[in-house]
mmCIF file of C-alpha atoms in Angstrom:
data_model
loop_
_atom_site.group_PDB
_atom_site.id
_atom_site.type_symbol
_atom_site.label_atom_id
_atom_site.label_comp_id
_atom_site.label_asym_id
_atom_site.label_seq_id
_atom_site.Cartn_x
_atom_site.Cartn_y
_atom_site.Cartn_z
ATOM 1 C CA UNK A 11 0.000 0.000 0.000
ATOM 2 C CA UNK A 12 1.454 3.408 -1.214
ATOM 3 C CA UNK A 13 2.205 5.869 2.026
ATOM 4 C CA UNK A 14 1.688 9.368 1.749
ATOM 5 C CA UNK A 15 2.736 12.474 3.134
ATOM 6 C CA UNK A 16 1.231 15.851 2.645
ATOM 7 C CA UNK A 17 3.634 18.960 3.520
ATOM 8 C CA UNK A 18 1.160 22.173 3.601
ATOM 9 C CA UNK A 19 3.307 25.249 3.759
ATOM 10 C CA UNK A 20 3.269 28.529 5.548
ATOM 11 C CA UNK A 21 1.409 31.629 3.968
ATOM 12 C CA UNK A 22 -0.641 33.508 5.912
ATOM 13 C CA UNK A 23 -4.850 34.165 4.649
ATOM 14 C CA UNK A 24 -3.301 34.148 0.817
ATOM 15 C CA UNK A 25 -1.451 30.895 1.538
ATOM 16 C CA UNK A 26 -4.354 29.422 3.070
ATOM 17 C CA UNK A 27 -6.387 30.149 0.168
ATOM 18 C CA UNK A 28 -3.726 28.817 -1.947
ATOM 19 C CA UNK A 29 -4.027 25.133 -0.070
ATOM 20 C CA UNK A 30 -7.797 25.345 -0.898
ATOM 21 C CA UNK A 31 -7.023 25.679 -4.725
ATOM 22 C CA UNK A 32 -5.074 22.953 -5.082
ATOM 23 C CA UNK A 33 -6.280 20.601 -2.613
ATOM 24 C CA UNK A 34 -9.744 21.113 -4.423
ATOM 25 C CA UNK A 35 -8.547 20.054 -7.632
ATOM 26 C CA UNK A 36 -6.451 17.505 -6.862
ATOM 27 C CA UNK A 37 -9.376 15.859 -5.277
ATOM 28 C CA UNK A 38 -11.959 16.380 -8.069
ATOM 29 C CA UNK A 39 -9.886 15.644 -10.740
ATOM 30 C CA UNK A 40 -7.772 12.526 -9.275
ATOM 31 C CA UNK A 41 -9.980 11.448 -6.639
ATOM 32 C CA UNK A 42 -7.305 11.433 -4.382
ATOM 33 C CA UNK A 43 -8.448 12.761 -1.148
ATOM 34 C CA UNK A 44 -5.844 14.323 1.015
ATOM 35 C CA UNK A 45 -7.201 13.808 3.996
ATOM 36 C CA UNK A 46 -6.259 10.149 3.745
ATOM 37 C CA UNK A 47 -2.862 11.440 4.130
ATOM 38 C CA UNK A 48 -0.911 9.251 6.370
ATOM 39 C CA UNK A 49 1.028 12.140 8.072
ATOM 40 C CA UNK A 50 -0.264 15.989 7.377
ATOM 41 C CA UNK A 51 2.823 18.243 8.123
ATOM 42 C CA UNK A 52 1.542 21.968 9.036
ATOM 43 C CA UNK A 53 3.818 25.171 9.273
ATOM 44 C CA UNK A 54 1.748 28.745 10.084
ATOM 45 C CA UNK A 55 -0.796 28.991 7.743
ATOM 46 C CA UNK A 56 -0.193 24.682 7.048
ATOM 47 C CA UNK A 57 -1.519 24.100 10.362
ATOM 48 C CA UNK A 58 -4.782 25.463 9.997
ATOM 49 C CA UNK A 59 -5.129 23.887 6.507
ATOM 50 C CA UNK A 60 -4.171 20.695 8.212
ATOM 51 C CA UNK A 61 -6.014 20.565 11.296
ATOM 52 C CA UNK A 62 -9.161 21.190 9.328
ATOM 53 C CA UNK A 63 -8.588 18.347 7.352
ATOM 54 C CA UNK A 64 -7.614 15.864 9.781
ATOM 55 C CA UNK A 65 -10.781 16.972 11.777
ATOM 56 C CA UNK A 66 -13.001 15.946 8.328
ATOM 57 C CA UNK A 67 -13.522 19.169 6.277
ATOM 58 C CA UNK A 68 -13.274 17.886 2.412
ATOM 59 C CA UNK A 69 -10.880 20.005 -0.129
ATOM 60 C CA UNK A 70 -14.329 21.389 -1.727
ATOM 61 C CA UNK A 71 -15.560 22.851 1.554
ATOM 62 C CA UNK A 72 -12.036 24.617 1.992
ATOM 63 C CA UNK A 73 -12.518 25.926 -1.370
ATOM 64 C CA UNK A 74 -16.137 27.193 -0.437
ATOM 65 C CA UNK A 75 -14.654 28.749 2.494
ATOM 66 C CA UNK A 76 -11.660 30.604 0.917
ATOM 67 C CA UNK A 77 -14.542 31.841 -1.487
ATOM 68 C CA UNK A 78 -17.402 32.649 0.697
ATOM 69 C CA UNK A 79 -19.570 30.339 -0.994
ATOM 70 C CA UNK A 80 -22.342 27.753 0.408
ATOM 71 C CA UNK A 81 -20.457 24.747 2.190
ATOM 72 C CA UNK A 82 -21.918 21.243 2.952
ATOM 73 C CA UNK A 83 -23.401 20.470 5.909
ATOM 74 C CA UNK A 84 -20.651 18.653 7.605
ATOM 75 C CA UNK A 85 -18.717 21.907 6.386
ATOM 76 C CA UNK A 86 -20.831 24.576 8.048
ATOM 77 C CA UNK A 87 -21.286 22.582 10.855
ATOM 78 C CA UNK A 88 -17.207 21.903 11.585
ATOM 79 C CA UNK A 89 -16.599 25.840 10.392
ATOM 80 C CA UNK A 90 -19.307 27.156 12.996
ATOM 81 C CA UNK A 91 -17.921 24.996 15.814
ATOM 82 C CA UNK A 92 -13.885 25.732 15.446
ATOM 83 C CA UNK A 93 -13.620 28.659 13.508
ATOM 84 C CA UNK A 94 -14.212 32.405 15.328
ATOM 85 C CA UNK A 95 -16.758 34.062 13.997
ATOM 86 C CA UNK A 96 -14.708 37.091 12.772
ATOM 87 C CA UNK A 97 -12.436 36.527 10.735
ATOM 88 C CA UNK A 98 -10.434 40.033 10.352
ATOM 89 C CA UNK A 99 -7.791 40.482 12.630
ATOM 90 C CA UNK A 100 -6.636 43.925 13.725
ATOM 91 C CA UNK A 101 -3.587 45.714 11.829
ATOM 92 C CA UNK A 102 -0.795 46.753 14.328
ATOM 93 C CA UNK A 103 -0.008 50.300 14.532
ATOM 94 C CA UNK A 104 2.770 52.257 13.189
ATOM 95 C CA UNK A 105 4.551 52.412 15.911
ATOM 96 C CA UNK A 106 4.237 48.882 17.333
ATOM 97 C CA UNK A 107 7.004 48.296 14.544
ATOM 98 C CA UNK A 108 9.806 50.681 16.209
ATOM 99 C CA UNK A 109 10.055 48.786 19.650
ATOM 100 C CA UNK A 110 12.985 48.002 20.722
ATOM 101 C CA UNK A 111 14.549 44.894 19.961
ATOM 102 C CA UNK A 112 15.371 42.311 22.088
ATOM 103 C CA UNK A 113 19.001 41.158 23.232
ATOM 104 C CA UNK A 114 20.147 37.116 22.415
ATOM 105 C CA UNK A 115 19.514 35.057 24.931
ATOM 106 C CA UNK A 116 22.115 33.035 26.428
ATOM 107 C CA UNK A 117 19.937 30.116 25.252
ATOM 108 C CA UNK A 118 20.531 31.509 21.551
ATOM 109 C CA UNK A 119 24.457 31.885 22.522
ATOM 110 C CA UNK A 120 25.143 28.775 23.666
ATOM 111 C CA UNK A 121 23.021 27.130 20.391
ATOM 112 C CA UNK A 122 24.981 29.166 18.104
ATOM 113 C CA UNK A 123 28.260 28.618 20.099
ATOM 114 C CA UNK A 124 27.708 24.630 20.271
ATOM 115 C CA UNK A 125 26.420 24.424 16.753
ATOM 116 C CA UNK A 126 28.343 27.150 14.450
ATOM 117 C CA UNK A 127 27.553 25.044 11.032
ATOM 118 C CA UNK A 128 24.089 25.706 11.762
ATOM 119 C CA UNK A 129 23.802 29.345 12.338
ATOM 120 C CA UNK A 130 21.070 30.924 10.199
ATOM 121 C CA UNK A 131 21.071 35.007 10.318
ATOM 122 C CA UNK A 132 17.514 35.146 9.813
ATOM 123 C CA UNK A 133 16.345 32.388 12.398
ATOM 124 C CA UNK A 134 18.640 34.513 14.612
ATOM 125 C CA UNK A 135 16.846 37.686 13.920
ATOM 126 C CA UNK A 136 13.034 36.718 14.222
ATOM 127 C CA UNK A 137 14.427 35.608 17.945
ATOM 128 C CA UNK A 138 15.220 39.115 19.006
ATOM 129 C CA UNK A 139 12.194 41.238 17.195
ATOM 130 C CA UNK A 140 10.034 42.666 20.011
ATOM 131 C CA UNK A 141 7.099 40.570 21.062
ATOM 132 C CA UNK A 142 4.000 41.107 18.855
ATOM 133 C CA UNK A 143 1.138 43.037 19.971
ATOM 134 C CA UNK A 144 -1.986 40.919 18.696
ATOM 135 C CA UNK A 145 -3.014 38.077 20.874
ATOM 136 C CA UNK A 146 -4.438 35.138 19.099
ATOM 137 C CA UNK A 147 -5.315 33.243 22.252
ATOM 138 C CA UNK A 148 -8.996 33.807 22.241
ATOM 139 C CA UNK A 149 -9.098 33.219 18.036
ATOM 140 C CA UNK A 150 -8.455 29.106 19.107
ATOM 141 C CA UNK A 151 -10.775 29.041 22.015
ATOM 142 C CA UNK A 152 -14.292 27.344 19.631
ATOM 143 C CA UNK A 153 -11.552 24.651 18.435
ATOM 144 C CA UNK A 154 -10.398 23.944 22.028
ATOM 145 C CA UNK A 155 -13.313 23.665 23.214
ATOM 146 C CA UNK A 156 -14.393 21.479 20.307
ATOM 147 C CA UNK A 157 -10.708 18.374 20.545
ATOM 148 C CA UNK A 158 -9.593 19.767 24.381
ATOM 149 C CA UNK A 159 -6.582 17.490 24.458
ATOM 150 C CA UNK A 160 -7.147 14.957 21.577
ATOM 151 C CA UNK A 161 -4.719 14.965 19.291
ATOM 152 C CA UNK A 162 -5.467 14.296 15.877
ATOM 153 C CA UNK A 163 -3.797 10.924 14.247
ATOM 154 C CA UNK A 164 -0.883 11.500 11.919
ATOM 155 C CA UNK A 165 -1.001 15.751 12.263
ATOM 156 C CA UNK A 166 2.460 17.269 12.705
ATOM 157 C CA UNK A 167 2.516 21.181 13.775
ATOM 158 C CA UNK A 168 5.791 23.463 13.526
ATOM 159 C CA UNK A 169 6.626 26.054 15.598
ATOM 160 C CA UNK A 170 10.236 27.753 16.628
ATOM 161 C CA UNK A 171 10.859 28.268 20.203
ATOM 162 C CA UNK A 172 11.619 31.541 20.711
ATOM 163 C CA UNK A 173 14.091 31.435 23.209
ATOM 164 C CA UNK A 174 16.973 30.113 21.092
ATOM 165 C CA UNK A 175 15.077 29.170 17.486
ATOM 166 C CA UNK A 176 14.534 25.464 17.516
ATOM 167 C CA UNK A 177 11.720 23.800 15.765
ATOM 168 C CA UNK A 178 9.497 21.932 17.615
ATOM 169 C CA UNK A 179 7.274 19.786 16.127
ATOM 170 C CA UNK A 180 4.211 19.136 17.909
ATOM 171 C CA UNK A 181 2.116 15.607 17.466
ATOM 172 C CA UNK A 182 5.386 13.780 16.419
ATOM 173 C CA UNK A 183 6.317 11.263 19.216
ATOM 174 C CA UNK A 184 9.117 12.849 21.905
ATOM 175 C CA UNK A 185 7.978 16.557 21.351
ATOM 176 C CA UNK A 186 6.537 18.635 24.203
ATOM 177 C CA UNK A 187 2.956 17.595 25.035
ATOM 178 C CA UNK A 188 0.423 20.679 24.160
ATOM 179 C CA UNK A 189 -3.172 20.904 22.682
ATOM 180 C CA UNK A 190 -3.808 21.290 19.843
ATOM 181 C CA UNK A 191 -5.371 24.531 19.968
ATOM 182 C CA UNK A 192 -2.339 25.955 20.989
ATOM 183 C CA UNK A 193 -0.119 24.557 18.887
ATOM 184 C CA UNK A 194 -1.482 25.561 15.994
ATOM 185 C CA UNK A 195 -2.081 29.239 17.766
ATOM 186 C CA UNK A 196 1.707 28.983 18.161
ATOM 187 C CA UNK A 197 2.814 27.948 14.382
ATOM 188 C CA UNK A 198 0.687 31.033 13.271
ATOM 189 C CA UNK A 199 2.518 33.648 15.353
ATOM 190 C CA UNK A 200 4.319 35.573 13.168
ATOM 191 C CA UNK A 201 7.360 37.525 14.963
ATOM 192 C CA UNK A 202 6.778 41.017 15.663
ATOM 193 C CA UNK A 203 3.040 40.875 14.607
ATOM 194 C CA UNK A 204 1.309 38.360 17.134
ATOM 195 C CA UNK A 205 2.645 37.601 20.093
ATOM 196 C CA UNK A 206 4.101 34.557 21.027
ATOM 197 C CA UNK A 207 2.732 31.541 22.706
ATOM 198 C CA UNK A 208 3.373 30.205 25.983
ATOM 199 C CA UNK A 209 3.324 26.733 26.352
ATOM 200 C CA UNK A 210 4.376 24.769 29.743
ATOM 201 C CA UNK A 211 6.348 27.831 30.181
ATOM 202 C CA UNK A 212 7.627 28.052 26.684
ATOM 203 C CA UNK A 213 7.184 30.876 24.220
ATOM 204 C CA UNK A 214 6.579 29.512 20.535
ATOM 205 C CA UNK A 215 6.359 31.506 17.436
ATOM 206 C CA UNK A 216 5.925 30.711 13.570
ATOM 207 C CA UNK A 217 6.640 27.613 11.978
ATOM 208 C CA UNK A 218 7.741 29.137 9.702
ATOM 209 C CA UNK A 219 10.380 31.285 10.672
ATOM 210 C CA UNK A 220 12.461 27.798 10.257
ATOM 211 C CA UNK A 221 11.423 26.924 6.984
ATOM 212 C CA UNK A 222 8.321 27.998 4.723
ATOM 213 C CA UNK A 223 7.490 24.657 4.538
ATOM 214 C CA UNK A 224 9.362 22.130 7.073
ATOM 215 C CA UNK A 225 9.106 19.428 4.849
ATOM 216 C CA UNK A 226 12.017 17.563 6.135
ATOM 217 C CA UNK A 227 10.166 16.920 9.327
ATOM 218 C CA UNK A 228 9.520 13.436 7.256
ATOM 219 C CA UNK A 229 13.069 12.674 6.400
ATOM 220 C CA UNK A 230 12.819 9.029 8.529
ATOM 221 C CA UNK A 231 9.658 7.672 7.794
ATOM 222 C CA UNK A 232 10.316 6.144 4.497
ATOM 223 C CA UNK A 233 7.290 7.439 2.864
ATOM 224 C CA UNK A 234 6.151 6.483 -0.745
ATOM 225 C CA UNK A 235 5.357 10.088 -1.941
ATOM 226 C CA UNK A 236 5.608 13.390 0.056
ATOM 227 C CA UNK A 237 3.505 16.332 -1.522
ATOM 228 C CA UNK A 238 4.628 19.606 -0.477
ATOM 229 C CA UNK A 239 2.501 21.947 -1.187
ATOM 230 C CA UNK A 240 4.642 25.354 -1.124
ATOM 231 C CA UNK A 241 2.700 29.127 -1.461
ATOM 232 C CA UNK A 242 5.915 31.177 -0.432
ATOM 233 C CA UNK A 243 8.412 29.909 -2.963
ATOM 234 C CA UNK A 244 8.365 30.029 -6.462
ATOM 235 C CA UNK A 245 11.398 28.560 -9.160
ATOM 236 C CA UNK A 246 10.830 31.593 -10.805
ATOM 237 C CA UNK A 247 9.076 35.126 -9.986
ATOM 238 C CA UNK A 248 7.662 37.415 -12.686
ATOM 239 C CA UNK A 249 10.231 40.473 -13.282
ATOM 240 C CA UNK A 250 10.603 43.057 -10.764
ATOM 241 C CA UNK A 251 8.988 41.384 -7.742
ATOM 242 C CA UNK A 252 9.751 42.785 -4.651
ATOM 243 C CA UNK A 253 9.042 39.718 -3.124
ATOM 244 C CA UNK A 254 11.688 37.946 -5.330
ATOM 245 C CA UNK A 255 13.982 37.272 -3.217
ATOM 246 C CA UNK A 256 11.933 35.904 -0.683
ATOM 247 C CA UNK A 257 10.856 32.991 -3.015
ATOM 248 C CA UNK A 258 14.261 32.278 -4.518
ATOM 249 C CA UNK A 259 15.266 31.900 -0.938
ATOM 250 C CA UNK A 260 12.190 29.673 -0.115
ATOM 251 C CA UNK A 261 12.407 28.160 -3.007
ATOM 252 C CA UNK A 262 16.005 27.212 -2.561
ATOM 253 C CA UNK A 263 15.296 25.803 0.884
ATOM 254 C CA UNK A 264 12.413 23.334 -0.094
ATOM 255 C CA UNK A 265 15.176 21.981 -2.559
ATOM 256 C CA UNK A 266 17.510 21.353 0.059
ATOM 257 C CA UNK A 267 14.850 19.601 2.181
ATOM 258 C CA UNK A 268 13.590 17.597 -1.092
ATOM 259 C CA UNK A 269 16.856 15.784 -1.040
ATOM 260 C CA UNK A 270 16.902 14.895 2.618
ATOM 261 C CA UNK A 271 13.484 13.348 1.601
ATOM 262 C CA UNK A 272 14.692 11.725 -1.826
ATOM 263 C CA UNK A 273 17.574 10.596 0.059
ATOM 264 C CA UNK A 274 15.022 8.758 2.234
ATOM 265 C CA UNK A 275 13.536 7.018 -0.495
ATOM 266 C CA UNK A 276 10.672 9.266 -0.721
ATOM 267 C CA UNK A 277 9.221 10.333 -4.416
ATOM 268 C CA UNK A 278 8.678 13.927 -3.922
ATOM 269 C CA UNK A 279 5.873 15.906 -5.605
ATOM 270 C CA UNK A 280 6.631 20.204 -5.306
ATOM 271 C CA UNK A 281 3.479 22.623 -6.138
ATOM 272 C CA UNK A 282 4.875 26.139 -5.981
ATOM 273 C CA UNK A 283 3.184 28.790 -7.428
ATOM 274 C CA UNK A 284 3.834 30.029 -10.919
ATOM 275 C CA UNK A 285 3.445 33.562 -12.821
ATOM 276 C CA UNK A 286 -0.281 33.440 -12.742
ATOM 277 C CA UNK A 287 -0.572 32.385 -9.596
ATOM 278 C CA UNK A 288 1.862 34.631 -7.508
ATOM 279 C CA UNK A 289 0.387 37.342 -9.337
ATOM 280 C CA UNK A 290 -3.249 36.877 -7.759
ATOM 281 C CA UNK A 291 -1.587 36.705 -4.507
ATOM 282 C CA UNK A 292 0.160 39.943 -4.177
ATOM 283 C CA UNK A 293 2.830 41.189 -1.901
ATOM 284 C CA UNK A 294 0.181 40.792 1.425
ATOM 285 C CA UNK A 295 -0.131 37.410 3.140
ATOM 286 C CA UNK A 296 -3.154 38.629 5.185
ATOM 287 C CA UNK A 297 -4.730 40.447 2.372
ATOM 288 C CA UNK A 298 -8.214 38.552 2.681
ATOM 289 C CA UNK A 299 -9.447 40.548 0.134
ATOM 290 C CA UNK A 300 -7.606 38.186 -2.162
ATOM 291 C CA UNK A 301 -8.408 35.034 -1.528
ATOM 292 C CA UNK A 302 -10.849 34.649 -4.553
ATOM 293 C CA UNK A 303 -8.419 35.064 -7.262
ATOM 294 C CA UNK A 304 -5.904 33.049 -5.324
ATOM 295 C CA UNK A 305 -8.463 30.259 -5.239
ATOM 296 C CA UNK A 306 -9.416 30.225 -9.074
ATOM 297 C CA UNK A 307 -6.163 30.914 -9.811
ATOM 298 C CA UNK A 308 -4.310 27.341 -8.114
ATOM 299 C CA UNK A 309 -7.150 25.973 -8.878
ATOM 300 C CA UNK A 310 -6.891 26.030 -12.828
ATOM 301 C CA UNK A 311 -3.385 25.875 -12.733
ATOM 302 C CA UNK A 312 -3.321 22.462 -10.643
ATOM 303 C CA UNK A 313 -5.539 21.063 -13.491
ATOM 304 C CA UNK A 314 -2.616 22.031 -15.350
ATOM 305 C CA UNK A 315 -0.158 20.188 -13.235
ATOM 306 C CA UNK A 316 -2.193 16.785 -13.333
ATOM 307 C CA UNK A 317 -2.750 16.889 -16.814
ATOM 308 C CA UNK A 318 1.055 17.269 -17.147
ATOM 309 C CA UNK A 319 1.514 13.884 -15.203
ATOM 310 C CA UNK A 320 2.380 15.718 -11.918
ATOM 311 C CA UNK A 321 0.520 13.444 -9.440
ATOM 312 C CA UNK A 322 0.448 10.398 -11.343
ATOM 313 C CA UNK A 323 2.723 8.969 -8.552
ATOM 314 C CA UNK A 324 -0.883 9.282 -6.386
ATOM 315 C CA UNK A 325 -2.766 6.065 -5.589
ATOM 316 C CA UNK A 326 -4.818 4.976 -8.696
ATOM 317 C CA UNK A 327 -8.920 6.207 -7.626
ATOM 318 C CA UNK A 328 -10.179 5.543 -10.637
ATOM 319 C CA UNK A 329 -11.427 8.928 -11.859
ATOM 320 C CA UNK A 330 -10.053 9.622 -15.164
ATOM 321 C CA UNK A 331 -7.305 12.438 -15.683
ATOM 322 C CA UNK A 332 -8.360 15.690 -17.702
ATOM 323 C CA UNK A 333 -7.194 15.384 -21.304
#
């Protein structure tokens, strides 16, 4: 039997919306559902994406909800029940941005100190940014209330301890016990914007401060296929981006981490976005206002992707491919 991983990467609203595109396709046009995944790795925007599916919600409702259209019933009824019922969340002011930073901690020091070859400037950075301002906290309370302390089968979370920039990843076997609520409250921080999340005495931020995507998470389990599903990288960017380096970077990194997997034994499927597709989702991750065009937009170009042979390493369901 064919084991399958499913990487969902970080994002924000846009990335999110992104997820819903191409999960939605891939479903309707291979039958391949993905929440028969057989480990779900989230990072930031990933973890919502995840938990939602690992909780039941189908590719089509995520789609529906991404587009403010009419969901099923088992839809509504898991949106109303985890989901707050706003869904806007507040813009920081001006000067929320010129705090002070904060100092390393000796944590950090003593990391960097022990383990030179893996120094990363940027992981460094998001450590000492101030504390964000927007608290998240009462945004998971319907879901908590909803799972308490189950954990979800096969549902991997990343977050970055903030003290000294280690990933944690919550679910997998040996990692700090948490709900998981907070976990994914904690993968969705992003540095400087929300603030962190304490857990057990521990403040977490975004998953993806480590990597947009943490696919490498599954480097020892021997899967079949991993499909990492990517919204902040890109192979290439339409011309004068200022968001180009960004993606090279990301993009660059998911390579790096689809060799770790390859050298696993894993058959690795990438969907990053392409011209069309960055193009619908701006230079805003939290720009809700896009989330239409984003949809449509990985949507058709997914159908592209299968018809190309891009999934064909997916389990055969029986629907026919699109000519």
């Amino acid at each position: 039997m064919t084991t399958i991983g499913l990487v969902l990467g970080a994002g924000g609203v846009v990335g999110q919306a992104y997820h819903a595109g191409v999960l939605a396709a891939l479903h309707e046009r291979t039958g391949w559902d993905p929440r028969s995944a057989d480990i779900i790795v989230g990072s930031s925007a990933g973890s919502i994406t995840g938990s939602l599916l690992r909780m039941g919600m189908s590719p089509a409702d995520l789609a529906a909800m991404s587009l403010g259209s009419p969901l099923s019933l088992e839809g509504e009824t898991l949106v109303r029940r985890v989901l707050p019922d706003s869904k806007n969340l507040p813009t920081p002011g001006i000067g929320s941005w010129f705090r002070l930073w904060r100092l390393p901690t000796p944590a950090l020091l003593a990391r960097v100190a022990s383990r030179p070859w893996s120094f990363r400037p940027e992981v460094v950075a998001m450590t000492m940014l101030p504390a964000g301002t927007i608290d998240l906290t009462d945004r998971a309370a319907p879901l908590h209330e909803m799972i308490g302390d189950h954990w979800p089968d096969g549902l991997w979370i990343c977050a970055v301890r903030r003290s000294d920039g280690v990933r944690v990843v919550f679910g997998r076997d040996g990692s700090p016990p948490a709900p998981l609520a907070s976990s994914v409250l904690a993968s969705c921080a992003i540095p400087a914007y929300f603030a962190p999340v304490t857990l057990n005495g521990v403040e977490y931020f975004d998953g993806g401060v480590h990597s947009p995507t943490n696919a490498d998470v599954l480097r020892s389990r021997s899967l079949d296929t991993v499909v990492v599903i990517s919204p902040m990288s890109a192979s290439t960017v339409p011309h004068g981006r200022p968001d180009a380096l960004l993606r090279w970077a990301a993009h660059r990194r998911l390579e790096r981490e689809t060799r770790k997997l390859e050298a696993g034994g894993s058959r690795v499927v990438r969907v990053e976005p392409v011209a069309s597709e960055i193009t619908s989702m701006g230079l805003r991750p939290m720009e809700e206002g896009r989330t239409v065009r984003v949809v449509e937009a990985a949507y058709q170009q997914t159908f592209r992707r299968i018809a190309d042979g891009r999934f064909t390493v997916l389990p055969d369901t029986g629907v026919p491919l699109p000519l």
